[in-house]
Amino acid sequence: LGFPVRTSALNENVDVLVLLPQNSSYIFSISRVSPAIEYARQQLANGHFAGLNFNFQYVSSECGVDALFALVDRAPDERPDLIFGPVCEYAAAPVVRVASHWNIPVMSAGALAYGFINKNSEFSLLTRTAPSYMKMAETFAVMSQHFGWRSVLLIYHDDKEERNCYFTVEGVHVLLEDDHDISVFVMDSREPLTYVDELIKPMYEHEVVIMCTYADVVREIMLNAHRRRLTTSNRLFFNIELFNSSSYGDGSWRRGDRYDNEAKAAYAFLNTVTLLRSTKPEFENFSMEMRKSYQKMGVDVCEINMFMEGFHDALLLYALALDDAMKSGYTKKNGKEITQRMWNRTFEGIAGQVSMDANGDRNGDFSVISMTNHETGSHETVMSYFGTNGSLQINPDFDPKLFTVQGAPGPPSSQPTD
Amino acid sequence: LGFPVRTSALNENVDVLVLLPQNSSYIFSISRVSPAIEYARQQLANGHFAGLNFNFQYVSSECGVDALFALVDRAPDERPDLIFGPVCEYAAAPVVRVASHWNIPVMSAGALAYGFINKNSEFSLLTRTAPSYMKMAETFAVMSQHFGWRSVLLIYHDDKEERNCYFTVEGVHVLLEDDHDISVFVMDSREPLTYVDELIKPMYEHEVVIMCTYADVVREIMLNAHRRRLTTSNRLFFNIELFNSSSYGDGSWRRGDRYDNEAKAAYAFLNTVTLLRSTKPEFENFSMEMRKSYQKMGVDVCEINMFMEGFHDALLLYALALDDAMKSGYTKKNGKEITQRMWNRTFEGIAGQVSMDANGDRNGDFSVISMTNHETGSHETVMSYFGTNGSLQINPDFDPKLFTVQGAPGPPSSQPTD
């Protein structure tokens, strides 16, 4: 009993207020994310950070103002040392503002919208441990530059609550607007198919069509486009899969209905941009443990989504930064100093190396998946975008003509011409 | 010394947190509004409410998040009994949410946007003592119904900060969208004139043009429309003057430049919707006292705007409601009970009778001003809309044909046809 602790080890109690929805219909609900946080806590407890004692308090917060109340209702001496979440943009905004004002770090695998990029004032203590929508949009910007696209049609649905597709499309718009002719088409999320016919005209007028909507709506749009002979080499179709979750279009055409064959033919022209999936052995163990936890809780979850990974990695990053800050003589109450030590940093996360940019936002790696076997209708990754160095890696057997719009300037020649 | 106080009189200290901008470039700055609040306090001190002791704390809040910080930074036992302001919608929203959650009444002559109309949840303790944008929009809805308009073009500038014209146009849009063909044209508030030429085509396609923008921009648009021969009996032009303040188009064509004559001819087709101006003797005294206060403070203010009037009347209304609530056995800390007693109530304000609707929003009376002498270019009120009973009162010598679009169904006959 009472072995002397090494002076270099970290001994501290950390109160963490976790603001996520209780309602498990959200893919970032408490029941889904808490096992990932617990997994990270256990990993930390077995190593250099054994002296860190985390006290998590989970408070249910959906996309409204409950998260703000959970924070401001606390007496000054009961404020947390760290806040995890919220994910929803409208819940996160006031929480981050007040927490930044009170010098409390906020870490989220959400708050992905463009608006949070400005860390100079209101959002100064926000660290985003999942790739934001702007990071995803970089994939399109780099492809467009490489393949010489000029006009883009953005199609999305807006649910007016989480607004994931609205904010996704905002990111693409912000990155492409300066040097592209862009049009935007919004669908009501309750009746997204009502106006599918009206999409035909704008599709005719653009080279590249980028969609963010439900998988079934993507299929309907592609079927429609195919019937109207819009799926030609004059036009590229993209579909955005968000969060490594099949809630948003995941590129699968099969439904077991009488349109499957037609859909397969249409999807030969559809490409999907998605987070690059990890294959690291540690991630397999993490996934397995997560699934076990969900079974125990009776939650029906089989996908390991981006939020689980992001909040897991957030705890590791906080431990690293707190350690550094305390070695420099700061306390856990100095949110600004701790936050600064999370930014511009690379560390090993559960699914691979995590690279945080100088603005406290995680860099993202994304895959572009296309149909490579038109008979079976199967897909493969044809290129990948690596956010840390901004590089686009194209598979050697991918024909770049497929992403070059007919009549457009086309990709730069791989042979220097002078 | 120490005469016994009548038991029916109200004796209470009330802490009021006033959240308005210090920066006097805002027409609802502390320096402009505080004399009106002080005037109301003195009126109350001379009557039945002499035992009410108000302690005002002014905290500067512009349109950002400072107002929220001013509220949440207070320890629970230091929270105010009443909040006045904020006016800016983005500052008001989180303050009203937190105050409603904490059972503190919020009264504002601002927070005029449509979004605040929902008092069932987040904004339950908000009372708006100036007519909201929806109230102003009723004027257009009633005129349209009376004169049979079908298509409307809404033109506004958006400054992305206060966004007064954005929210104004939102109100009109919400009220007219169901039974009108509506188009919207947004101008950058820094360069509103850049796209004036592009306005011509949509003007051709609509019967009624409604503008919310700076007075000089209105003039430029009218000159342009007149030159392109759009000012005909096929089309009606309206201009919205906000807040009884000349910041927004007040219908005056004169600038002393070489376009004055042309502008006068164009403005023969322009009508202005504005708050109905009071002529009550008490208001004259109020105006005079306000101007004296501004002179003393060295503030250059000659207009008595809606915010001064609204915050003045707010204090009277609060006193009436607190009195009633306390007579029913509630304390000043029961914000909900006090707030309920402010709603669905009529009382005498500084500029005339104030009618609060059942939802806690002040009804508005508005005037429509048109040029009645085309030689001198002078204007007169041609009709008025009274929000409390929803009536439109048309001047007997006004020719209703002037507001009837050629080819449109026209106003209902004043003679019943059956």
mmCIF file of N, CA, C and O in Angstrom, chain B residues 369-411:
data_model
loop_
_atom_site.group_PDB
_atom_site.id
_atom_site.type_symbol
_atom_site.label_atom_id
_atom_site.label_comp_id
_atom_site.label_asym_id
_atom_site.label_seq_id
_atom_site.Cartn_x
_atom_site.Cartn_y
_atom_site.Cartn_z
ATOM 1 N N ILE B 369 -48.120 55.741 -46.614
ATOM 2 C CA ILE B 369 -47.933 57.132 -47.027
ATOM 3 C C ILE B 369 -47.658 57.165 -48.526
ATOM 4 O O ILE B 369 -46.829 56.390 -49.024
ATOM 5 N N SER B 370 -48.359 58.031 -49.221
ATOM 6 C CA SER B 370 -48.171 58.141 -50.675
ATOM 7 C C SER B 370 -48.077 59.615 -51.061
ATOM 8 O O SER B 370 -48.518 60.495 -50.324
ATOM 9 N N MET B 371 -47.535 59.845 -52.251
ATOM 10 C CA MET B 371 -47.443 61.218 -52.744
ATOM 11 C C MET B 371 -48.846 61.641 -53.167
ATOM 12 O O MET B 371 -49.499 60.966 -53.959
ATOM 13 N N THR B 372 -49.292 62.774 -52.614
ATOM 14 C CA THR B 372 -50.641 63.221 -52.946
ATOM 15 C C THR B 372 -50.615 64.502 -53.764
ATOM 16 O O THR B 372 -51.595 64.876 -54.381
ATOM 17 N N ASN B 373 -49.488 65.164 -53.782
ATOM 18 C CA ASN B 373 -49.363 66.357 -54.624
ATOM 19 C C ASN B 373 -48.158 66.146 -55.544
ATOM 20 O O ASN B 373 -47.008 66.221 -55.103
ATOM 21 N N HIS B 374 -48.435 65.859 -56.794
ATOM 22 C CA HIS B 374 -47.345 65.511 -57.707
ATOM 23 C C HIS B 374 -46.525 66.716 -58.134
ATOM 24 O O HIS B 374 -45.418 66.563 -58.650
ATOM 25 N N GLU B 375 -47.048 67.903 -57.909
ATOM 26 C CA GLU B 375 -46.254 69.090 -58.254
ATOM 27 C C GLU B 375 -45.213 69.382 -57.184
ATOM 28 O O GLU B 375 -44.033 69.532 -57.477
ATOM 29 N N THR B 376 -45.689 69.423 -55.939
ATOM 30 C CA THR B 376 -44.746 69.708 -54.860
ATOM 31 C C THR B 376 -44.033 68.436 -54.410
ATOM 32 O O THR B 376 -42.990 68.490 -53.765
ATOM 33 N N GLY B 377 -44.582 67.272 -54.744
ATOM 34 C CA GLY B 377 -43.978 66.003 -54.328
ATOM 35 C C GLY B 377 -44.200 65.712 -52.861
ATOM 36 O O GLY B 377 -43.408 64.994 -52.242
ATOM 37 N N SER B 378 -45.270 66.251 -52.287
ATOM 38 C CA SER B 378 -45.494 66.018 -50.848
ATOM 39 C C SER B 378 -46.332 64.767 -50.614
ATOM 40 O O SER B 378 -47.057 64.301 -51.496
ATOM 41 N N HIS B 379 -46.193 64.217 -49.402
ATOM 42 C CA HIS B 379 -46.805 62.935 -49.064
ATOM 43 C C HIS B 379 -47.885 63.090 -48.003
ATOM 44 O O HIS B 379 -47.831 64.009 -47.197
ATOM 45 N N GLU B 380 -48.775 62.146 -47.968
ATOM 46 C CA GLU B 380 -49.785 62.087 -46.910
ATOM 47 C C GLU B 380 -50.106 60.643 -46.604
ATOM 48 O O GLU B 380 -49.921 59.761 -47.454
ATOM 49 N N THR B 381 -50.634 60.426 -45.407
ATOM 50 C CA THR B 381 -51.131 59.101 -45.071
ATOM 51 C C THR B 381 -52.403 58.856 -45.872
ATOM 52 O O THR B 381 -53.343 59.650 -45.797
ATOM 53 N N VAL B 382 -52.419 57.750 -46.629
ATOM 54 C CA VAL B 382 -53.609 57.461 -47.427
ATOM 55 C C VAL B 382 -54.445 56.338 -46.818
ATOM 56 O O VAL B 382 -55.630 56.218 -47.099
ATOM 57 N N MET B 383 -53.805 55.525 -46.015
ATOM 58 C CA MET B 383 -54.584 54.525 -45.284
ATOM 59 C C MET B 383 -53.805 54.103 -44.047
ATOM 60 O O MET B 383 -52.596 54.317 -43.964
ATOM 61 N N SER B 384 -54.509 53.499 -43.096
ATOM 62 C CA SER B 384 -53.855 53.030 -41.874
ATOM 63 C C SER B 384 -54.356 51.641 -41.547
ATOM 64 O O SER B 384 -55.506 51.301 -41.802
ATOM 65 N N TYR B 385 -53.459 50.863 -40.987
ATOM 66 C CA TYR B 385 -53.813 49.513 -40.555
ATOM 67 C C TYR B 385 -53.753 49.472 -39.030
ATOM 68 O O TYR B 385 -52.751 49.877 -38.433
ATOM 69 N N PHE B 386 -54.825 48.992 -38.411
ATOM 70 C CA PHE B 386 -54.869 48.908 -36.951
ATOM 71 C C PHE B 386 -54.796 47.453 -36.532
ATOM 72 O O PHE B 386 -55.716 46.669 -36.768
ATOM 73 N N GLY B 387 -53.665 47.084 -35.936
ATOM 74 C CA GLY B 387 -53.380 45.684 -35.646
ATOM 75 C C GLY B 387 -54.308 45.059 -34.620
ATOM 76 O O GLY B 387 -54.585 43.864 -34.682
ATOM 77 N N THR B 388 -54.792 45.853 -33.677
ATOM 78 C CA THR B 388 -55.584 45.276 -32.603
ATOM 79 C C THR B 388 -56.864 44.631 -33.131
ATOM 80 O O THR B 388 -57.246 43.553 -32.697
ATOM 81 N N ASN B 389 -57.519 45.298 -34.095
ATOM 82 C CA ASN B 389 -58.727 44.677 -34.662
ATOM 83 C C ASN B 389 -58.540 44.273 -36.123
ATOM 84 O O ASN B 389 -59.479 43.830 -36.767
ATOM 85 N N GLY B 390 -57.335 44.421 -36.642
ATOM 86 C CA GLY B 390 -57.041 43.969 -38.005
ATOM 87 C C GLY B 390 -57.734 44.770 -39.087
ATOM 88 O O GLY B 390 -57.918 44.283 -40.205
ATOM 89 N N SER B 391 -58.100 46.022 -38.787
ATOM 90 C CA SER B 391 -58.858 46.787 -39.781
ATOM 91 C C SER B 391 -57.956 47.692 -40.619
ATOM 92 O O SER B 391 -56.927 48.181 -40.163
ATOM 93 N N LEU B 392 -58.368 47.879 -41.849
ATOM 94 C CA LEU B 392 -57.691 48.802 -42.757
ATOM 95 C C LEU B 392 -58.609 49.996 -42.940
ATOM 96 O O LEU B 392 -59.758 49.855 -43.371
ATOM 97 N N GLN B 393 -58.110 51.180 -42.618
ATOM 98 C CA GLN B 393 -58.935 52.379 -42.711
ATOM 99 C C GLN B 393 -58.410 53.226 -43.859
ATOM 100 O O GLN B 393 -57.277 53.716 -43.803
ATOM 101 N N ILE B 394 -59.188 53.353 -44.894
ATOM 102 C CA ILE B 394 -58.738 54.052 -46.098
ATOM 103 C C ILE B 394 -59.288 55.481 -46.097
ATOM 104 O O ILE B 394 -60.475 55.684 -45.839
ATOM 105 N N ASN B 395 -58.426 56.444 -46.376
ATOM 106 C CA ASN B 395 -58.898 57.839 -46.402
ATOM 107 C C ASN B 395 -59.990 58.004 -47.451
ATOM 108 O O ASN B 395 -59.854 57.490 -48.560
ATOM 109 N N PRO B 396 -61.024 58.752 -47.100
ATOM 110 C CA PRO B 396 -62.172 58.884 -48.008
ATOM 111 C C PRO B 396 -61.772 59.434 -49.380
ATOM 112 O O PRO B 396 -62.347 59.051 -50.388
ATOM 113 N N ASP B 397 -60.776 60.316 -49.411
ATOM 114 C CA ASP B 397 -60.434 60.887 -50.714
ATOM 115 C C ASP B 397 -59.314 60.109 -51.427
ATOM 116 O O ASP B 397 -58.728 60.598 -52.384
ATOM 117 N N PHE B 398 -59.046 58.927 -50.960
ATOM 118 C CA PHE B 398 -58.051 58.103 -51.656
ATOM 119 C C PHE B 398 -58.761 57.255 -52.712
ATOM 120 O O PHE B 398 -59.778 56.618 -52.435
ATOM 121 N N ASP B 399 -58.229 57.251 -53.910
ATOM 122 C CA ASP B 399 -58.827 56.482 -55.002
ATOM 123 C C ASP B 399 -58.311 55.034 -54.965
ATOM 124 O O ASP B 399 -57.129 54.806 -55.244
ATOM 125 N N PRO B 400 -59.166 54.073 -54.622
ATOM 126 C CA PRO B 400 -58.690 52.690 -54.472
ATOM 127 C C PRO B 400 -58.094 52.127 -55.760
ATOM 128 O O PRO B 400 -57.314 51.173 -55.715
ATOM 129 N N LYS B 401 -58.435 52.730 -56.908
ATOM 130 C CA LYS B 401 -57.834 52.243 -58.169
ATOM 131 C C LYS B 401 -56.322 52.341 -58.132
ATOM 132 O O LYS B 401 -55.625 51.578 -58.798
ATOM 133 N N LEU B 402 -55.815 53.302 -57.365
ATOM 134 C CA LEU B 402 -54.361 53.493 -57.317
ATOM 135 C C LEU B 402 -53.636 52.278 -56.743
ATOM 136 O O LEU B 402 -52.461 52.070 -57.006
ATOM 137 N N PHE B 403 -54.308 51.519 -55.917
ATOM 138 C CA PHE B 403 -53.681 50.336 -55.324
ATOM 139 C C PHE B 403 -54.169 49.042 -55.975
ATOM 140 O O PHE B 403 -53.893 47.945 -55.498
ATOM 141 N N THR B 404 -54.917 49.179 -57.054
ATOM 142 C CA THR B 404 -55.412 48.005 -57.754
ATOM 143 C C THR B 404 -54.542 47.793 -58.985
ATOM 144 O O THR B 404 -54.344 48.723 -59.770
ATOM 145 N N VAL B 405 -54.002 46.623 -59.123
ATOM 146 C CA VAL B 405 -53.125 46.380 -60.253
ATOM 147 C C VAL B 405 -53.978 46.126 -61.490
ATOM 148 O O VAL B 405 -54.928 45.337 -61.441
ATOM 149 N N GLN B 406 -53.624 46.791 -62.606
ATOM 150 C CA GLN B 406 -54.382 46.602 -63.842
ATOM 151 C C GLN B 406 -54.373 45.143 -64.258
ATOM 152 O O GLN B 406 -53.326 44.503 -64.270
ATOM 153 N N GLY B 407 -55.539 44.651 -64.562
ATOM 154 C CA GLY B 407 -55.612 43.244 -64.980
ATOM 155 C C GLY B 407 -55.821 42.306 -63.820
ATOM 156 O O GLY B 407 -56.115 41.135 -63.997
ATOM 157 N N ALA B 408 -55.674 42.814 -62.609
ATOM 158 C CA ALA B 408 -55.904 41.980 -61.417
ATOM 159 C C ALA B 408 -57.387 42.030 -61.077
ATOM 160 O O ALA B 408 -58.107 42.921 -61.535
ATOM 161 N N PRO B 409 -57.854 41.076 -60.273
ATOM 162 C CA PRO B 409 -59.281 41.038 -59.946
ATOM 163 C C PRO B 409 -59.799 42.329 -59.313
ATOM 164 O O PRO B 409 -60.953 42.682 -59.508
ATOM 165 N N GLY B 410 -58.960 43.028 -58.594
ATOM 166 C CA GLY B 410 -59.391 44.294 -58.030
ATOM 167 C C GLY B 410 -60.070 44.138 -56.689
ATOM 168 O O GLY B 410 -60.334 43.027 -56.242
ATOM 169 N N PRO B 411 -60.379 45.280 -56.056
ATOM 170 C CA PRO B 411 -60.954 45.240 -54.711
ATOM 171 C C PRO B 411 -62.405 44.781 -54.776
ATOM 172 O O PRO B 411 -63.072 44.979 -55.783
#
